[in-house]
Every structure is written in C-alpha cells, then in structure tokens.
C-alpha cells in the first residue's frame, strides 16, 4: 500500500474505511488531495478507534461524513487545524422499476437483521396496526443474526401470515415498488440508504427520528413522517396516519420521488468535483518546493522499504541536508 500511494498519479485519493484512512494518512503524498470517508458515525466507534482517528485525520486534507450531524460531531470533538470536515451523502441510482402505485396494503422494511435496527419495535408497532387494519401486511427483507429472534416475536404476537420474514433480495427496488409505506425503526443510522431507496421508488417513509440520517433525508409531513418517540404506539400511530389517509399517502409518495433525486449519483459526483476544486488549490498553496522534494524522496524511500529494498545510494546523495529536511518538515 505504501509503495502504491508513493507512486500514485491521481489528483485525489479517497479512503473509504478506517484502515484505509490509516494507510492514506501515513503513506499518502503531497501530490494529491487526501480524502477520508466516514461511512459510520463518530460516536459509534470504539474509544480506541476514535483515538486512532484523532491521531490520523490531521494528516488528511478533507474528512467527508455522510450526514451533516456527524460532521458537526467531528468538528466539535476533533477540531483539526488543517483538515476540512464536510458532509456529502451517499448516492442512490435511479431504480430500474417504475414507482409504486401505493395501492397495495403492504408496509415494507429492509436491512440487516441486527440489534441496532430495532425490528422488534417495528413488529410490535405493526401488531397495533394489524389490530385496527387486519388487511395490511408487513414484509421484512434482509438477513442477519437476529432472524430467529424476530420470527419468535412474530409468533408470540400471533402475526403469522401478516408479518412476513422475506429473506434477502437483490435488487431490492422491485420489493420497495410493491409497498405503499416504508418503515424504519433504527436506533441510529449513519445515513439511511434504505430510506432513499424507498423514496426513489415513490414510497413515503415512516422513520424513527434517530441520529443522524433520517432527519436529513425526510422532510417531515412532506415526503414522509419522522417519529420523535421510539415506542410501538408512536410508530403505529404514524403508520396508521398514512394507511388511513390515502390522498396524503399519494402526495407524500410523489414528493418522495421528486426529493430523492438530489441523491442521484450525478448530483453527488458534482459535489465531489466542487470539493476537489475548492480544496486542491489550497492544498497546493500549503506546499513549497523544498517540502515537495522532501515528500517525493521520502515517499520513494518508503516504496523501497516496502519492497524489501534499501534506499539506493543515489537517493542518499540527493537527500536534503538536516537543516533543509527540518525546514521541509516545518513547512509540511
């Protein structure tokens, strides 16, 4: 990795997970813009990983989070002098299926079957919905370690045949398009890909207003509903509101289809282009001829060491004097 980063001729290098951010911060050069992507959230990391990121991120030019809420947490808890912290959401392409007609009596949820998704909360909420509207169904798509427990919750609540464990599906868009309401019960979401996927299929989303993604994606009362209390009753009330008000459901579905276009890959690509245009000139201005030479030589040396070779005598002859090297490190 060090050898590759030393020779890489890209204009911008983006690392997409903590281990890759560590490589980029340690072995990246001044020739390109160094960008780290945070796909989870600051507060969701272990204390040790947060400490590692605090040490590594100052060597990046930009740290990108997928929500503005998480970006603000980073700015507050990890103030970096020379690393910009910006928010650019994930992209979701236009589905290859037509939008939902919103006339099926189906609530759809999808995601990994893990504890943080709080699917027992959704199933309990649906039990209250089913008591008033027994003609509606809940379809839960995904796989994960919580699957047996969730099936037991369904059995205990007597929802067999009405709350259905559907297993994983790929692509999932066809399943969103079969639903009339999408439901999210997560304890936290770094972004909320499933929310945007449902909206891109014209399906309004009812979501618990958890940190950080849902509140930045859903416009409450316009293209979906945010539930402030994570209780079965509150979630059930929101679902019943859209079930019982068909014109509202269709209006929100149309708004969801329009508003989700801002997450199209072309739109997100433009934001990365603007990020490059804004930060690359500043990146180059922070360098100097001396620091650039020293960085190139240092990177070349790292590349030799990674390939199991000693730096050549030619490199040793060209290495700056201790005074020059000190100035270079200060400039860097």
Short mmCIF file of C-alpha atoms in Angstrom, two decimals:
data_model
loop_
_atom_site.label_atom_id
_atom_site.label_comp_id
_atom_site.label_asym_id
_atom_site.label_seq_id
_atom_site.Cartn_x
_atom_site.Cartn_y
_atom_site.Cartn_z
CA UNK A 1 0.00 0.00 0.00
CA UNK A 2 2.82 2.40 0.84
CA UNK A 3 4.53 1.67 -2.47
CA UNK A 4 1.32 2.24 -4.40
CA UNK A 5 0.50 5.51 -2.65
CA UNK A 6 4.05 6.74 -3.22
CA UNK A 7 3.75 6.29 -6.99
CA UNK A 8 0.05 7.07 -7.43
CA UNK A 9 -0.50 9.80 -10.03
CA UNK A 10 -4.13 10.57 -9.13
CA UNK A 11 -5.30 14.10 -8.35
CA UNK A 12 -7.42 12.94 -5.41
CA UNK A 13 -7.26 9.73 -3.37
CA UNK A 14 -10.27 8.73 -1.26
CA UNK A 15 -10.03 6.19 1.58
CA UNK A 16 -13.34 4.61 2.50
CA UNK A 17 -12.82 2.92 5.87
CA UNK A 18 -10.67 3.46 8.96
CA UNK A 19 -7.91 1.02 7.98
CA UNK A 20 -7.57 2.62 4.55
CA UNK A 21 -7.65 6.09 6.10
CA UNK A 22 -4.70 4.99 8.23
CA UNK A 23 -2.73 3.96 5.12
CA UNK A 24 -3.58 7.18 3.29
CA UNK A 25 -2.71 9.41 6.24
CA UNK A 26 0.60 7.65 6.87
CA UNK A 27 1.83 6.96 3.34
CA UNK A 28 -0.01 9.48 1.14
CA UNK A 29 1.98 12.22 -0.58
CA UNK A 30 1.50 15.92 -1.18
CA UNK A 31 0.97 15.36 -4.89
CA UNK A 32 -2.72 14.60 -4.46
CA UNK A 33 -5.67 15.58 -2.29
CA UNK A 34 -6.06 13.10 0.57
CA UNK A 35 -9.70 12.49 1.46
CA UNK A 36 -11.05 10.16 4.15
CA UNK A 37 -14.67 8.98 4.08
CA UNK A 38 -16.55 8.19 7.30
CA UNK A 39 -19.30 5.72 6.44
CA UNK A 40 -20.31 5.06 10.05
CA UNK A 41 -20.51 7.72 12.79
CA UNK A 42 -18.01 9.15 15.25
CA UNK A 43 -19.98 8.14 18.35
CA UNK A 44 -20.49 4.62 17.01
CA UNK A 45 -16.77 3.84 17.02
CA UNK A 46 -14.91 2.35 19.96
CA UNK A 47 -12.90 4.66 22.17
CA UNK A 48 -9.69 3.18 20.77
CA UNK A 49 -10.72 3.79 17.16
CA UNK A 50 -11.78 7.35 17.96
CA UNK A 51 -8.32 7.92 19.43
CA UNK A 52 -6.72 6.46 16.31
CA UNK A 53 -8.79 8.74 14.07
CA UNK A 54 -7.88 11.75 16.19
CA UNK A 55 -4.21 10.96 15.51
CA UNK A 56 -4.62 10.14 11.81
CA UNK A 57 -7.11 12.68 10.49
CA UNK A 58 -4.82 15.74 10.84
CA UNK A 59 -2.73 14.21 8.02
CA UNK A 60 -5.76 14.28 5.68
CA UNK A 61 -6.84 17.28 3.65
CA UNK A 62 -10.57 16.52 3.94
CA UNK A 63 -12.71 14.21 6.05
CA UNK A 64 -16.12 13.50 4.49
CA UNK A 65 -19.09 12.29 6.54
CA UNK A 66 -22.41 11.12 5.08
CA UNK A 67 -24.50 13.37 7.34
CA UNK A 68 -24.13 16.96 8.49
CA UNK A 69 -24.98 15.91 12.05
CA UNK A 70 -21.96 13.61 12.20
CA UNK A 71 -19.76 16.24 10.56
CA UNK A 72 -20.67 18.63 13.36
CA UNK A 73 -19.75 15.99 15.94
CA UNK A 74 -16.32 15.63 14.33
CA UNK A 75 -15.84 19.39 14.22
CA UNK A 76 -16.70 19.64 17.91
CA UNK A 77 -14.88 16.60 19.29
CA UNK A 78 -11.93 16.52 16.90
CA UNK A 79 -11.09 20.08 15.85
CA UNK A 80 -8.46 19.79 13.14
CA UNK A 81 -6.33 22.78 12.17
CA UNK A 82 -5.76 21.87 8.51
CA UNK A 83 -8.33 19.14 7.80
CA UNK A 84 -11.68 20.27 6.47
CA UNK A 85 -14.71 18.28 7.68
CA UNK A 86 -17.55 18.29 5.16
CA UNK A 87 -20.74 16.34 4.61
CA UNK A 88 -21.58 14.61 1.32
CA UNK A 89 -24.33 11.98 1.42
CA UNK A 90 -24.23 8.62 -0.30
CA UNK A 91 -25.69 8.28 -3.77
CA UNK A 92 -28.56 6.02 -4.82
CA UNK A 93 -29.13 5.40 -8.53
CA UNK A 94 -32.49 5.65 -10.22
CA UNK A 95 -34.28 2.29 -9.88
CA UNK A 96 -34.87 0.16 -12.96
CA UNK A 97 -38.50 -0.34 -11.99
CA UNK A 98 -41.39 2.07 -12.16
CA UNK A 99 -42.61 3.83 -9.00
CA UNK A 100 -45.03 2.16 -6.64
CA UNK A 101 -48.73 2.61 -7.27
CA UNK A 102 -49.18 2.87 -3.47
CA UNK A 103 -52.36 0.82 -3.66
CA UNK A 104 -51.07 -2.40 -2.10
CA UNK A 105 -51.80 -2.90 1.58
CA UNK A 106 -48.17 -3.54 2.36
CA UNK A 107 -45.60 -1.99 4.70
CA UNK A 108 -42.02 -2.76 3.69
CA UNK A 109 -38.82 -2.71 5.77
CA UNK A 110 -35.38 -3.83 4.66
CA UNK A 111 -31.88 -4.04 6.09
CA UNK A 112 -29.52 -6.23 8.04
CA UNK A 113 -31.28 -8.14 10.79
CA UNK A 114 -29.15 -6.79 13.64
CA UNK A 115 -29.90 -5.27 17.03
CA UNK A 116 -29.35 -1.63 16.06
CA UNK A 117 -32.21 -1.82 13.52
CA UNK A 118 -34.70 -2.44 16.35
CA UNK A 119 -37.01 -4.62 14.27
CA UNK A 120 -38.81 -5.94 17.39
CA UNK A 121 -40.02 -2.35 17.88
CA UNK A 122 -41.39 -2.31 14.32
CA UNK A 123 -43.08 -5.69 14.71
CA UNK A 124 -44.72 -4.58 17.97
CA UNK A 125 -45.89 -1.39 16.26
CA UNK A 126 -47.30 -3.44 13.40
CA UNK A 127 -49.21 -5.58 15.90
CA UNK A 128 -51.10 -2.43 16.90
CA UNK A 129 -51.66 -1.58 13.23
CA UNK A 130 -52.91 -5.08 12.46
CA UNK A 131 -55.42 -4.89 15.31
CA UNK A 132 -57.09 -1.94 13.56
CA UNK A 133 -56.32 -2.81 9.95
CA UNK A 134 -56.07 -6.61 9.67
CA UNK A 135 -55.96 -6.40 5.87
CA UNK A 136 -52.47 -4.83 5.89
CA UNK A 137 -49.22 -6.82 5.82
CA UNK A 138 -45.62 -6.20 6.93
CA UNK A 139 -42.80 -7.55 4.77
CA UNK A 140 -39.34 -7.56 6.33
CA UNK A 141 -36.41 -8.15 3.95
CA UNK A 142 -32.86 -8.98 4.94
CA UNK A 143 -30.65 -11.47 6.70
CA UNK A 144 -28.65 -11.44 9.89
CA UNK A 145 -28.21 -12.95 13.35
CA UNK A 146 -31.48 -11.53 14.69
CA UNK A 147 -33.64 -13.52 12.24
CA UNK A 148 -34.63 -16.35 14.67
CA UNK A 149 -35.46 -13.86 17.41
CA UNK A 150 -37.60 -11.77 15.09
CA UNK A 151 -39.53 -14.81 13.94
CA UNK A 152 -40.14 -15.67 17.59
CA UNK A 153 -41.51 -12.17 18.22
CA UNK A 154 -43.87 -12.61 15.26
CA UNK A 155 -45.02 -15.96 16.61
CA UNK A 156 -45.53 -14.63 20.13
CA UNK A 157 -47.66 -11.75 18.84
CA UNK A 158 -49.79 -14.01 16.67
CA UNK A 159 -48.79 -12.25 13.47
CA UNK A 160 -48.04 -15.30 11.33
CA UNK A 161 -49.24 -14.69 7.79
CA UNK A 162 -49.37 -10.93 8.36
CA UNK A 163 -45.78 -10.09 9.35
CA UNK A 164 -43.55 -11.96 6.93
CA UNK A 165 -39.80 -12.62 7.05
CA UNK A 166 -38.91 -12.41 3.37
CA UNK A 167 -35.17 -13.06 3.45
CA UNK A 168 -32.65 -11.08 1.39
CA UNK A 169 -33.45 -9.68 -2.05
CA UNK A 170 -31.17 -8.17 -4.68
CA UNK A 171 -32.02 -5.90 -6.29
CA UNK A 172 -34.34 -4.61 -3.58
CA UNK A 173 -36.00 -1.93 -5.72
CA UNK A 174 -38.65 -4.31 -7.02
CA UNK A 175 -39.71 -5.03 -3.44
CA UNK A 176 -39.89 -1.34 -2.47
CA UNK A 177 -42.11 -0.78 -5.50
CA UNK A 178 -44.53 -3.41 -4.21
CA UNK A 179 -45.09 -1.49 -0.98
CA UNK A 180 -47.21 1.51 -0.07
CA UNK A 181 -45.29 2.57 3.05
CA UNK A 182 -41.66 2.05 4.07
CA UNK A 183 -40.80 1.75 7.75
CA UNK A 184 -37.53 2.40 9.61
CA UNK A 185 -37.11 1.71 13.32
CA UNK A 186 -33.31 2.02 13.74
CA UNK A 187 -31.60 3.18 16.90
CA UNK A 188 -29.17 5.15 14.73
CA UNK A 189 -28.34 5.48 11.04
CA UNK A 190 -25.14 6.97 9.68
CA UNK A 191 -27.11 7.82 6.54
CA UNK A 192 -30.09 5.63 5.65
CA UNK A 193 -29.68 4.04 2.23
CA UNK A 194 -32.95 2.14 2.54
CA UNK A 195 -34.80 5.41 3.13
CA UNK A 196 -33.54 6.87 -0.13
CA UNK A 197 -34.09 3.59 -1.99
CA UNK A 198 -37.74 3.59 -0.95
CA UNK A 199 -38.18 7.26 -1.80
CA UNK A 200 -36.64 6.73 -5.24
CA UNK A 201 -39.44 4.20 -5.79
CA UNK A 202 -42.04 6.80 -4.81
CA UNK A 203 -42.76 5.25 -1.42
CA UNK A 204 -43.20 7.55 1.61
CA UNK A 205 -41.13 6.59 4.62
CA UNK A 206 -42.14 6.48 8.27
CA UNK A 207 -38.98 6.55 10.39
CA UNK A 208 -37.97 6.95 13.98
CA UNK A 209 -36.09 10.27 14.14
CA UNK A 210 -32.80 8.71 15.22
CA UNK A 211 -29.30 10.14 14.76
CA UNK A 212 -28.26 11.11 12.13
CA UNK A 213 -29.55 10.30 8.70
CA UNK A 214 -33.37 10.17 8.69
CA UNK A 215 -33.90 13.79 9.73
CA UNK A 216 -31.59 14.99 6.94
CA UNK A 217 -33.33 12.88 4.28
CA UNK A 218 -37.03 13.02 5.18
CA UNK A 219 -38.95 16.30 5.14
CA UNK A 220 -41.47 15.62 7.90
CA UNK A 221 -45.03 15.96 6.66
CA UNK A 222 -43.94 16.43 3.04
CA UNK A 223 -42.36 13.21 1.78
CA UNK A 224 -42.60 11.09 4.92
CA UNK A 225 -43.05 11.13 8.67
CA UNK A 226 -40.47 11.34 11.46
CA UNK A 227 -41.44 9.76 14.78
CA UNK A 228 -39.90 11.52 17.75
CA UNK A 229 -40.60 8.77 20.31
CA UNK A 230 -39.18 5.31 19.73
CA UNK A 231 -42.22 3.47 21.07
CA UNK A 232 -44.55 0.95 19.40
CA UNK A 233 -47.54 3.27 19.95
CA UNK A 234 -45.89 6.32 18.37
CA UNK A 235 -44.64 4.34 15.39
CA UNK A 236 -48.01 2.64 14.94
CA UNK A 237 -49.83 6.00 15.00
CA UNK A 238 -47.62 7.32 12.21
CA UNK A 239 -48.15 4.20 10.10
CA UNK A 240 -51.91 4.36 10.63
CA UNK A 241 -51.93 8.01 9.58
CA UNK A 242 -50.67 7.09 6.12
CA UNK A 243 -52.78 3.93 5.95
CA UNK A 244 -56.00 5.79 6.66
CA UNK A 245 -55.27 8.91 4.57
CA UNK A 246 -54.81 7.66 1.02
CA UNK A 247 -54.58 11.13 -0.63
CA UNK A 248 -51.86 12.11 1.87
CA UNK A 249 -50.00 8.87 1.15
CA UNK A 250 -50.05 9.54 -2.59
CA UNK A 251 -49.00 13.18 -2.13
CA UNK A 252 -46.07 12.14 0.06
CA UNK A 253 -45.09 9.41 -2.40
CA UNK A 254 -44.92 11.91 -5.25
CA UNK A 255 -42.88 14.30 -3.10
CA UNK A 256 -40.54 11.48 -2.09
CA UNK A 257 -39.93 10.65 -5.75
CA UNK A 258 -39.03 14.27 -6.50
CA UNK A 259 -36.96 14.99 -3.42
CA UNK A 260 -34.88 11.81 -3.66
CA UNK A 261 -33.42 12.96 -6.97
CA UNK A 262 -30.88 15.02 -5.01
CA UNK A 263 -29.17 11.72 -4.13
CA UNK A 264 -28.68 10.72 -7.76
CA UNK A 265 -25.06 9.67 -8.48
CA UNK A 266 -24.63 12.57 -10.93
CA UNK A 267 -25.61 15.07 -8.22
CA UNK A 268 -23.26 13.53 -5.66
CA UNK A 269 -20.43 13.43 -8.22
CA UNK A 270 -20.83 17.18 -8.73
CA UNK A 271 -20.40 17.72 -5.00
CA UNK A 272 -17.11 15.79 -5.07
CA UNK A 273 -15.98 17.82 -8.06
CA UNK A 274 -16.71 21.01 -6.13
CA UNK A 275 -14.84 19.61 -3.13
CA UNK A 276 -11.80 18.99 -5.32
CA UNK A 277 -11.98 22.42 -6.96
CA UNK A 278 -12.26 24.12 -3.57
CA UNK A 279 -9.59 22.25 -1.63
CA UNK A 280 -6.95 21.30 -4.20
CA UNK A 281 -5.70 24.87 -4.79
CA UNK A 282 -5.38 25.40 -1.02
CA UNK A 283 -3.60 22.05 -0.76
CA UNK A 284 -1.01 23.11 -3.32
CA UNK A 285 -0.54 26.52 -1.69
CA UNK A 286 0.35 24.86 1.62
CA UNK A 287 3.26 23.10 -0.06
CA UNK A 288 6.62 24.52 -1.03
CA UNK A 289 9.34 23.45 -3.48
CA UNK A 290 11.52 22.22 -0.64
CA UNK A 291 8.74 20.30 1.10
CA UNK A 292 7.60 18.84 -2.23
CA UNK A 293 11.10 17.49 -2.99
CA UNK A 294 11.44 16.09 0.51
CA UNK A 295 7.99 14.45 0.33
CA UNK A 296 8.80 12.82 -3.02
CA UNK A 297 12.12 11.47 -1.79
CA UNK A 298 10.61 10.28 1.46
CA UNK A 299 7.82 8.53 -0.45
CA UNK A 300 10.35 6.90 -2.80
CA UNK A 301 12.29 5.65 0.19
CA UNK A 302 9.14 4.22 1.75
CA UNK A 303 8.41 2.44 -1.50
CA UNK A 304 11.87 0.81 -1.50
CA UNK A 305 11.49 -0.30 2.11
CA UNK A 306 8.06 -1.81 1.41
CA UNK A 307 9.54 -3.85 -1.44
CA UNK A 308 12.27 -5.12 0.88
CA UNK A 309 15.00 -2.91 -0.61
CA UNK A 310 17.25 -0.34 0.94
CA UNK A 311 17.19 3.19 -0.46
CA UNK A 312 19.70 3.49 -3.25
CA UNK A 313 22.95 5.38 -2.86
CA UNK A 314 21.56 7.81 -5.47
CA UNK A 315 18.67 8.57 -3.12
CA UNK A 316 21.08 9.02 -0.20
CA UNK A 317 23.16 11.51 -2.19
CA UNK A 318 20.04 13.53 -3.09
CA UNK A 319 18.60 13.56 0.40
CA UNK A 320 18.39 17.13 1.74
CA UNK A 321 20.72 18.23 4.49
CA UNK A 322 19.41 18.01 8.09
CA UNK A 323 18.71 21.75 8.08
CA UNK A 324 16.80 21.55 4.79
CA UNK A 325 14.91 18.48 5.99
CA UNK A 326 13.95 20.30 9.18
CA UNK A 327 12.61 23.24 7.16
CA UNK A 328 10.70 20.81 4.96
CA UNK A 329 9.08 19.12 7.93
CA UNK A 330 8.13 22.50 9.37
CA UNK A 331 6.57 23.57 6.06
CA UNK A 332 4.72 20.29 5.79
#
